[in-house]
Amino acid sequence: MTSEQKQSLFNQDLIQFLNDSPTPYHAVKSIAERLEQKGFKKLEEADAWQLADQGRYYVTRNDSSIVAFTNGNLDQGFRMVGAHTDSPCLKVKPKPELNKQQYFQLGVEVYGGVLLNPWFDRDLSMAGRVQFLNDSGELSSGFVNFKKAVAMIPSLAIHLDREANKSRSINPQTDIPPVLCQLGKEEKKDFRSILKAQLNAEGYDNVVEVLEYDISFYDTQSAAVIGLNNEFIVSARLDNLLSCYVGLDAMLKAVESSISPMVLVCNDHEEVGSQTAVGAQGPMLKSILERVCGSSEQLTRTMARSVVISTDNAHGVHPNFSDRHDGNHGPLLNKGAVIKVNANQRYATNDETSAMFRILCQAEKAQCQHFVTRTDMGCGSTIGPLTAGELGVKALDIGLPTFGMHSIRETCGVRDAYELTGVLSQFYSMNKLPL
């Protein structure tokens, strides 16, 4: 099989993963299923652990964050790759029902830094987790995914707002409640009843009452390869399911050959600050690694030999807005992974970890680029500094260049993710890192 054929198969599977993962809950489920196919066993945090030498394991928390690891030679240090499962979106409020002008709408909250304009006039569905009372009187939970388009947010016609192309702004309270259906004059809809019916349709036949939920809207349009020369992938949630997939695929490719303990951590809540029980600034990863090490003493010694590569998307230089980038640091799509650098430690990269990554890229004959934000603009951040701060570990921030970050549909290059998988697989399996 040629390299081009392998890349094509890789991207087809990536597209399937993106389509199967409309929420962090579904993303974690997809990751867990792929891990289990390679012999990884699920551990429960509340149980005592008996870890086999060279064993393969994973742990989930809240169904929305996952840590996978192999139990290797701790003297080698952990080889860790980090990403996040959440993406900016619209979440349904607890009492969401809006009945206006005989249309049924749902009130929504904005989760994370959503680019709101592209959400208008899209075919929207809903997915997430539901807590319900079952027929035994117990609290149960289930995942739902309506899959088909059930809603839209219609734009206001330009005839009713002649200045729309010059000055229209969006009020997130009043302008974005999605429209789901029309109503009769006295008709009312109850969202929990809708969720109960959906649970029944998806095989949960013991639902007595829907109590609470975490439901998000998402775009039903499939991820796809586009471009005159098929050079782009477009999809929802590339930030940051793209990195989750790359990290997972790299780990699974290296699992048979690596003697070092490997870790993949995919945290929820990065888009809202990470300071939660399941976020990168929470205790989840450290608590798992301490249990693997057996003591805080061993953890400290192992961390001194460990490295974490935080993988999150990077801003590709936009041809219509190239002035938003530093002239020497404008990453291009399909030209390799981006090393992110910030003097104020918004990224965790330093000269040592950056040099290590460049050597890994050279070993794989892969390209790499640098990103530094314009000095007169603010810089975003990632889970890299948070993970490094929690663990005291050497860290590096990288990402794949994209267009439209935080839009309902983002764009990346067809070659970049495939190349980065090879580099991260090298990172996982190399006996001695160039540090």
Short mmCIF file of C-alpha atoms in Angstrom, two decimals:
data_model
loop_
_atom_site.label_atom_id
_atom_site.label_comp_id
_atom_site.label_asym_id
_atom_site.label_seq_id
_atom_site.Cartn_x
_atom_site.Cartn_y
_atom_site.Cartn_z
CA MET A 1 0.00 0.00 0.00
CA THR A 2 1.37 3.41 -0.95
CA SER A 3 1.77 6.28 1.48
CA GLU A 4 -1.06 8.12 -0.30
CA GLN A 5 -3.37 5.13 0.15
CA LYS A 6 -2.48 4.87 3.84
CA GLN A 7 -3.15 8.58 4.27
CA SER A 8 -6.52 8.22 2.55
CA LEU A 9 -7.56 5.34 4.81
CA PHE A 10 -6.38 7.31 7.84
CA ASN A 11 -8.51 10.30 6.86
CA GLN A 12 -11.55 8.13 6.14
CA ASP A 13 -11.34 6.70 9.65
CA LEU A 14 -10.75 10.18 11.09
CA ILE A 15 -13.93 11.38 9.39
CA GLN A 16 -15.87 8.46 10.85
CA PHE A 17 -14.55 9.30 14.33
CA LEU A 18 -15.55 12.95 13.94
CA ASN A 19 -19.06 12.00 12.79
CA ASP A 20 -19.47 9.51 15.65
CA SER A 21 -18.47 12.08 18.30
CA PRO A 22 -20.96 14.98 18.48
CA THR A 23 -20.30 15.50 22.22
CA PRO A 24 -17.47 14.73 24.68
CA TYR A 25 -19.53 11.77 25.93
CA HIS A 26 -19.70 10.24 22.48
CA ALA A 27 -16.03 11.04 21.83
CA VAL A 28 -14.93 9.20 24.98
CA LYS A 29 -17.17 6.26 24.05
CA SER A 30 -15.58 6.13 20.59
CA ILE A 31 -12.05 6.30 22.05
CA ALA A 32 -12.84 3.57 24.61
CA GLU A 33 -14.19 1.25 21.93
CA ARG A 34 -11.03 1.63 19.86
CA LEU A 35 -8.84 1.05 22.92
CA GLU A 36 -10.71 -2.12 23.83
CA GLN A 37 -10.19 -3.49 20.32
CA LYS A 38 -6.44 -3.30 21.10
CA GLY A 39 -6.70 -5.07 24.46
CA PHE A 40 -7.08 -2.09 26.82
CA LYS A 41 -9.16 -2.83 29.92
CA LYS A 42 -11.34 -0.35 31.75
CA LEU A 43 -10.47 0.44 35.38
CA GLU A 44 -12.90 1.99 37.86
CA GLU A 45 -11.44 4.71 40.06
CA ALA A 46 -13.40 3.43 43.08
CA ASP A 47 -11.85 -0.06 42.85
CA ALA A 48 -8.45 -1.34 44.01
CA TRP A 49 -6.11 -1.75 41.04
CA GLN A 50 -3.91 -4.73 40.28
CA LEU A 51 -1.81 -3.66 37.32
CA ALA A 52 -0.02 -6.26 35.22
CA ASP A 53 3.43 -5.57 33.83
CA GLN A 54 2.99 -4.20 30.28
CA GLY A 55 -0.76 -4.07 30.96
CA ARG A 56 -3.05 -1.80 28.93
CA TYR A 57 -5.72 0.19 30.74
CA TYR A 58 -8.02 3.18 30.57
CA VAL A 59 -10.03 5.23 33.05
CA THR A 60 -12.95 7.56 32.40
CA ARG A 61 -14.43 10.24 34.61
CA ASN A 62 -17.87 11.80 34.11
CA ASP A 63 -17.99 9.86 30.81
CA SER A 64 -16.38 12.93 29.22
CA SER A 65 -12.65 12.63 30.08
CA ILE A 66 -10.44 9.62 29.49
CA VAL A 67 -6.89 8.58 30.40
CA ALA A 68 -5.37 5.54 28.65
CA PHE A 69 -2.03 4.13 29.74
CA THR A 70 0.35 1.20 29.52
CA ASN A 71 2.19 -0.07 32.57
CA GLY A 72 5.78 -0.07 31.37
CA ASN A 73 9.25 0.60 32.76
CA LEU A 74 8.88 3.66 35.02
CA ASP A 75 12.61 4.37 34.77
CA GLN A 76 11.90 5.41 31.17
CA GLY A 77 9.44 8.08 32.34
CA PHE A 78 5.92 8.53 31.02
CA ARG A 79 5.48 9.45 27.36
CA MET A 80 2.29 11.52 27.47
CA VAL A 81 0.09 13.08 24.79
CA GLY A 82 -2.73 15.40 25.84
CA ALA A 83 -5.79 16.75 24.03
CA HIS A 84 -9.33 17.78 24.92
CA THR A 85 -12.74 16.31 24.10
CA ASP A 86 -14.91 19.45 24.30
CA SER A 87 -15.67 22.03 21.63
CA PRO A 88 -17.53 25.36 21.71
CA CYS A 89 -21.25 24.77 21.18
CA LEU A 90 -24.79 25.65 22.23
CA LYS A 91 -26.13 23.79 25.30
CA VAL A 92 -29.80 23.43 26.18
CA LYS A 93 -30.87 25.23 29.37
CA PRO A 94 -32.57 23.36 32.28
CA LYS A 95 -35.97 24.97 31.61
CA PRO A 96 -35.58 25.62 27.90
CA GLU A 97 -39.10 25.62 26.44
CA LEU A 98 -39.94 28.74 24.43
CA ASN A 99 -43.29 28.97 22.63
CA LYS A 100 -43.31 32.08 20.44
CA GLN A 101 -45.51 32.87 17.44
CA GLN A 102 -46.61 29.22 17.42
CA TYR A 103 -43.03 27.99 17.04
CA PHE A 104 -41.35 25.70 19.54
CA GLN A 105 -37.84 26.84 20.44
CA LEU A 106 -35.26 25.91 23.07
CA GLY A 107 -33.28 28.35 25.17
CA VAL A 108 -29.54 27.71 24.97
CA GLU A 109 -26.35 28.72 26.74
CA VAL A 110 -23.15 29.44 24.87
CA TYR A 111 -20.43 26.97 25.88
CA GLY A 112 -16.90 28.28 25.34
CA GLY A 113 -15.78 30.90 22.84
CA VAL A 114 -18.26 30.14 20.08
CA LEU A 115 -18.03 31.94 16.75
CA LEU A 116 -21.81 32.49 16.56
CA ASN A 117 -22.42 33.74 13.00
CA PRO A 118 -21.85 30.36 11.29
CA TRP A 119 -24.54 28.71 13.45
CA PHE A 120 -27.30 30.44 11.51
CA ASP A 121 -29.11 28.51 8.76
CA ARG A 122 -27.44 25.19 9.53
CA ASP A 123 -29.17 21.81 9.87
CA LEU A 124 -28.88 21.15 13.60
CA SER A 125 -29.33 18.02 15.67
CA MET A 126 -28.96 17.30 19.40
CA ALA A 127 -26.89 14.85 21.43
CA GLY A 128 -25.64 14.34 24.97
CA ARG A 129 -26.25 12.55 28.26
CA VAL A 130 -29.53 12.15 30.14
CA GLN A 131 -30.16 11.28 33.79
CA PHE A 132 -33.43 9.41 34.36
CA LEU A 133 -35.38 7.44 36.95
CA ASN A 134 -35.76 3.81 35.84
CA ASP A 135 -38.59 1.39 36.54
CA SER A 136 -36.69 0.02 39.57
CA GLY A 137 -36.70 3.46 41.19
CA GLU A 138 -32.96 3.94 40.55
CA LEU A 139 -31.05 6.78 38.96
CA SER A 140 -29.69 5.77 35.56
CA SER A 141 -28.03 7.58 32.67
CA GLY A 142 -27.93 7.16 28.93
CA PHE A 143 -26.52 8.79 25.83
CA VAL A 144 -28.78 10.17 23.11
CA ASN A 145 -28.08 11.31 19.59
CA PHE A 146 -31.01 12.47 17.46
CA LYS A 147 -28.72 12.26 14.39
CA LYS A 148 -31.27 13.73 11.97
CA ALA A 149 -31.68 17.49 11.63
CA VAL A 150 -34.30 18.62 14.16
CA ALA A 151 -33.69 22.37 14.36
CA MET A 152 -32.25 25.50 12.77
CA ILE A 153 -31.49 29.10 13.73
CA PRO A 154 -32.93 31.14 10.84
CA SER A 155 -31.26 34.38 9.89
CA LEU A 156 -33.24 37.58 9.78
CA ALA A 157 -33.81 38.48 6.14
CA ILE A 158 -31.69 41.36 4.87
CA HIS A 159 -34.89 43.18 3.81
CA LEU A 160 -35.69 43.58 7.54
CA ASP A 161 -32.19 44.72 8.47
CA ARG A 162 -30.61 46.61 5.59
CA GLU A 163 -27.40 47.25 7.55
CA ALA A 164 -26.88 43.55 8.32
CA ASN A 165 -23.67 43.26 6.31
CA LYS A 166 -22.21 46.30 8.02
CA SER A 167 -23.26 46.23 11.63
CA ARG A 168 -25.36 43.24 12.67
CA SER A 169 -24.35 41.92 16.06
CA ILE A 170 -25.67 38.82 17.84
CA ASN A 171 -27.42 38.82 21.21
CA PRO A 172 -26.89 35.28 22.56
CA GLN A 173 -29.98 35.48 24.77
CA THR A 174 -32.50 36.57 22.16
CA ASP A 175 -31.08 35.83 18.69
CA ILE A 176 -29.97 32.19 18.80
CA PRO A 177 -32.71 29.98 20.35
CA PRO A 178 -33.13 27.24 17.69
CA VAL A 179 -36.52 26.57 16.09
CA LEU A 180 -37.62 22.93 16.35
CA CYS A 181 -41.20 22.83 15.06
CA GLN A 182 -44.51 24.62 14.64
CA LEU A 183 -47.27 24.42 17.24
CA GLY A 184 -51.02 24.52 17.28
CA LYS A 185 -52.60 27.55 18.96
CA GLU A 186 -52.88 25.92 22.39
CA GLU A 187 -50.18 23.28 21.91
CA LYS A 188 -47.21 23.03 24.28
CA LYS A 189 -44.05 20.92 24.14
CA ASP A 190 -42.08 19.51 27.08
CA PHE A 191 -38.38 18.93 26.40
CA ARG A 192 -38.02 16.17 28.99
CA SER A 193 -40.83 14.25 27.30
CA ILE A 194 -38.98 14.61 23.99
CA LEU A 195 -35.83 13.21 25.62
CA LYS A 196 -37.78 10.31 27.13
CA ALA A 197 -39.11 9.40 23.69
CA GLN A 198 -35.59 9.59 22.25
CA LEU A 199 -34.22 7.36 25.02
CA ASN A 200 -36.93 4.82 24.23
CA ALA A 201 -36.07 5.02 20.52
CA GLU A 202 -32.41 4.33 21.31
CA GLY A 203 -33.16 1.20 23.36
CA TYR A 204 -33.65 2.51 26.89
CA ASP A 205 -37.00 0.87 27.62
CA ASN A 206 -37.01 1.34 31.40
CA VAL A 207 -37.32 5.14 31.56
CA VAL A 208 -39.94 6.38 34.03
CA GLU A 209 -38.96 10.05 34.26
CA VAL A 210 -36.25 12.22 32.76
CA LEU A 211 -34.65 14.20 35.58
CA GLU A 212 -31.71 16.17 34.14
CA TYR A 213 -29.53 16.30 31.05
CA ASP A 214 -26.47 17.75 29.32
CA ILE A 215 -27.61 18.23 25.72
CA SER A 216 -25.82 20.15 22.96
CA PHE A 217 -26.80 21.19 19.46
CA TYR A 218 -24.50 20.22 16.61
CA ASP A 219 -24.30 20.51 12.82
CA THR A 220 -25.48 17.37 11.01
CA GLN A 221 -23.30 17.92 7.92
CA SER A 222 -20.74 15.15 7.66
CA ALA A 223 -17.03 15.79 7.84
CA ALA A 224 -15.56 15.65 4.35
CA VAL A 225 -12.46 15.95 2.18
CA ILE A 226 -12.81 18.97 -0.12
CA GLY A 227 -10.75 21.20 -2.41
CA LEU A 228 -9.90 21.25 -6.08
CA ASN A 229 -7.09 18.81 -5.32
CA ASN A 230 -8.74 17.20 -2.26
CA GLU A 231 -6.31 18.93 0.07
CA PHE A 232 -8.63 19.96 2.95
CA ILE A 233 -10.73 18.26 5.62
CA VAL A 234 -13.75 20.23 6.83
CA SER A 235 -15.70 19.26 9.93
CA ALA A 236 -17.27 20.36 13.14
CA ARG A 237 -15.22 19.91 16.33
CA LEU A 238 -11.78 19.64 14.72
CA ASP A 239 -10.81 21.65 17.80
CA ASN A 240 -9.96 19.34 19.38
CA LEU A 241 -11.21 15.92 18.32
CA LEU A 242 -8.57 16.06 15.59
CA SER A 243 -5.86 15.86 18.26
CA CYS A 244 -7.75 13.21 20.26
CA TYR A 245 -7.81 10.99 17.19
CA VAL A 246 -4.16 11.60 16.31
CA GLY A 247 -2.99 10.88 19.87
CA LEU A 248 -5.11 7.72 20.04
CA ASP A 249 -3.95 6.42 16.68
CA ALA A 250 -0.32 7.10 17.56
CA MET A 251 -0.65 5.20 20.85
CA LEU A 252 -2.32 2.21 19.18
CA LYS A 253 0.39 2.09 16.51
CA ALA A 254 3.14 2.13 19.16
CA VAL A 255 1.55 -0.17 21.73
CA GLU A 256 3.28 -3.35 20.55
CA SER A 257 6.78 -1.88 20.42
CA SER A 258 7.05 0.67 23.23
CA ILE A 259 8.88 -0.25 26.44
CA SER A 260 8.12 3.10 28.05
CA PRO A 261 4.82 3.67 29.85
CA MET A 262 2.56 5.52 27.44
CA VAL A 263 -0.26 7.88 28.41
CA LEU A 264 -3.03 9.49 26.40
CA VAL A 265 -5.13 12.03 28.30
CA CYS A 266 -8.20 13.64 26.71
CA ASN A 267 -9.76 16.12 29.12
CA ASP A 268 -13.15 17.78 29.05
CA HIS A 269 -13.73 21.49 29.85
CA GLU A 270 -10.65 22.97 28.15
CA GLU A 271 -12.84 25.49 26.38
CA VAL A 272 -14.08 26.89 29.70
CA GLY A 273 -10.84 27.00 31.68
CA SER A 274 -10.07 23.38 32.69
CA GLN A 275 -10.45 23.99 36.44
CA THR A 276 -12.89 21.15 37.08
CA ALA A 277 -12.78 17.59 38.37
CA VAL A 278 -12.38 16.34 34.79
CA GLY A 279 -10.32 19.23 33.40
CA ALA A 280 -6.58 19.51 32.89
CA GLN A 281 -6.27 21.76 35.94
CA GLY A 282 -8.09 19.20 38.07
CA PRO A 283 -6.71 16.15 39.91
CA MET A 284 -7.63 13.37 37.49
CA LEU A 285 -4.38 12.75 35.64
CA LYS A 286 -2.10 13.18 38.67
CA SER A 287 -4.20 10.85 40.78
CA ILE A 288 -4.10 8.13 38.10
CA LEU A 289 -0.35 8.43 37.55
CA GLU A 290 0.31 8.30 41.29
CA ARG A 291 -1.64 5.03 41.50
CA VAL A 292 0.38 3.64 38.58
CA CYS A 293 3.62 4.68 40.29
CA GLY A 294 2.57 3.39 43.71
CA SER A 295 3.79 6.37 45.75
CA SER A 296 4.34 10.11 45.51
CA GLU A 297 8.10 9.45 45.76
CA GLN A 298 8.06 7.22 42.68
CA LEU A 299 5.77 9.68 40.88
CA THR A 300 8.23 12.53 41.45
CA ARG A 301 11.14 10.45 40.20
CA THR A 302 9.18 9.30 37.15
CA MET A 303 8.02 12.81 36.33
CA ALA A 304 11.64 13.95 36.21
CA ARG A 305 12.09 11.55 33.27
CA SER A 306 8.74 12.24 31.61
CA VAL A 307 7.50 14.49 28.81
CA VAL A 308 4.00 15.62 27.87
CA ILE A 309 3.09 16.82 24.38
CA SER A 310 -0.05 18.93 24.47
CA THR A 311 -1.77 18.74 21.09
CA ASP A 312 -4.34 21.40 20.25
CA ASN A 313 -5.16 23.14 17.01
CA ALA A 314 -3.16 26.12 15.76
CA HIS A 315 -4.24 29.14 13.71
CA GLY A 316 -3.28 28.64 10.09
CA VAL A 317 -2.54 31.93 8.35
CA HIS A 318 -5.75 33.03 6.62
CA PRO A 319 -5.08 34.35 3.07
CA ASN A 320 -7.73 37.08 3.54
CA PHE A 321 -6.45 38.13 6.96
CA SER A 322 -2.72 37.44 6.88
CA ASP A 323 -2.07 40.65 8.83
CA ARG A 324 -3.44 38.91 11.94
CA HIS A 325 -0.26 36.81 12.08
CA ASP A 326 3.33 37.69 12.82
CA GLY A 327 5.00 37.92 9.42
CA ASN A 328 7.53 35.17 10.20
CA HIS A 329 5.12 32.85 12.00
CA GLY A 330 2.15 32.15 9.76
CA PRO A 331 1.57 28.36 9.67
CA LEU A 332 0.27 26.89 6.42
CA LEU A 333 -2.12 23.96 6.10
CA ASN A 334 -0.48 20.75 4.85
CA LYS A 335 2.98 21.98 5.86
CA GLY A 336 3.30 20.09 9.12
CA ALA A 337 2.54 20.36 12.82
CA VAL A 338 3.02 23.72 14.53
CA ILE A 339 5.27 24.29 17.55
CA LYS A 340 3.55 26.92 19.68
CA VAL A 341 5.75 29.40 21.53
CA ASN A 342 4.84 32.18 23.96
CA ALA A 343 7.30 34.10 26.13
CA ASN A 344 4.63 34.56 28.82
CA GLN A 345 4.04 30.82 29.14
CA ARG A 346 0.58 30.70 27.61
CA TYR A 347 2.14 27.73 25.86
CA ALA A 348 4.37 25.24 27.71
CA THR A 349 7.02 24.91 24.98
CA ASN A 350 10.63 25.73 25.84
CA ASP A 351 13.77 25.51 23.74
CA GLU A 352 14.57 21.98 24.96
CA THR A 353 11.18 20.41 24.23
CA SER A 354 10.90 22.28 20.94
CA ALA A 355 14.29 20.91 19.83
CA MET A 356 13.20 17.40 20.84
CA PHE A 357 10.09 17.66 18.68
CA ARG A 358 12.07 18.89 15.69
CA ILE A 359 14.37 15.85 15.98
CA LEU A 360 11.31 13.55 16.12
CA CYS A 361 9.97 15.22 12.97
CA GLN A 362 13.30 14.80 11.21
CA ALA A 363 13.33 11.10 12.11
CA GLU A 364 9.89 10.74 10.47
CA LYS A 365 10.78 13.03 7.54
CA ALA A 366 7.85 15.17 8.63
CA GLN A 367 7.59 18.93 8.33
CA CYS A 368 7.06 21.27 11.28
CA GLN A 369 6.37 25.00 11.69
CA HIS A 370 6.34 27.63 14.44
CA PHE A 371 3.55 29.83 15.72
CA VAL A 372 4.05 32.97 17.80
CA THR A 373 1.13 35.36 18.15
CA ARG A 374 1.58 38.98 17.11
CA THR A 375 3.19 40.91 19.96
CA ASP A 376 0.34 43.44 19.91
CA MET A 377 -2.36 40.75 20.24
CA GLY A 378 -3.43 38.53 23.14
CA CYS A 379 -2.49 34.87 23.12
CA GLY A 380 -4.79 31.93 23.86
CA SER A 381 -3.66 28.95 25.89
CA THR A 382 -3.98 25.17 26.08
CA ILE A 383 -3.83 22.28 28.52
CA GLY A 384 -0.01 22.29 28.17
CA PRO A 385 0.86 24.84 30.88
CA LEU A 386 -1.88 23.46 33.13
CA THR A 387 -0.65 19.86 32.89
CA ALA A 388 2.97 20.95 33.33
CA GLY A 389 1.99 23.00 36.37
CA GLU A 390 0.06 20.14 37.97
CA LEU A 391 2.76 17.52 37.39
CA GLY A 392 6.04 19.44 37.22
CA VAL A 393 6.83 17.73 33.91
CA LYS A 394 8.68 18.85 30.77
CA ALA A 395 6.07 19.97 28.27
CA LEU A 396 5.57 21.01 24.68
CA ASP A 397 2.60 22.64 22.97
CA ILE A 398 1.95 21.74 19.36
CA GLY A 399 -1.05 21.78 17.05
CA LEU A 400 -2.27 21.25 13.54
CA PRO A 401 -2.95 24.41 11.51
CA THR A 402 -6.63 25.11 10.89
CA PHE A 403 -8.99 27.75 9.53
CA GLY A 404 -12.11 28.91 11.36
CA MET A 405 -11.21 27.81 14.88
CA HIS A 406 -14.34 27.78 17.09
CA SER A 407 -16.64 27.97 14.08
CA ILE A 408 -19.36 25.36 13.59
CA ARG A 409 -17.20 24.07 10.70
CA GLU A 410 -13.41 24.18 10.72
CA THR A 411 -10.78 23.28 8.13
CA CYS A 412 -7.45 21.43 8.30
CA GLY A 413 -5.07 19.85 5.78
CA VAL A 414 -5.31 16.23 4.65
CA ARG A 415 -1.61 15.55 5.25
CA ASP A 416 -0.97 17.13 8.63
CA ALA A 417 -2.81 14.75 10.95
CA TYR A 418 -1.41 11.69 9.18
CA GLU A 419 2.16 13.02 9.46
CA LEU A 420 1.73 13.96 13.12
CA THR A 421 0.51 10.46 13.96
CA GLY A 422 3.83 9.11 12.76
CA VAL A 423 5.76 11.66 14.81
CA LEU A 424 3.79 10.94 18.00
CA SER A 425 4.10 7.21 17.43
CA GLN A 426 7.87 7.76 17.25
CA PHE A 427 7.66 9.75 20.49
CA TYR A 428 5.80 6.92 22.20
CA SER A 429 8.07 4.11 21.00
CA MET A 430 11.59 5.63 20.88
CA ASN A 431 13.75 3.95 23.55
CA LYS A 432 15.61 7.14 24.46
CA LEU A 433 14.20 10.58 23.79
CA PRO A 434 16.58 13.25 22.40
CA LEU A 435 16.58 15.34 25.61
#
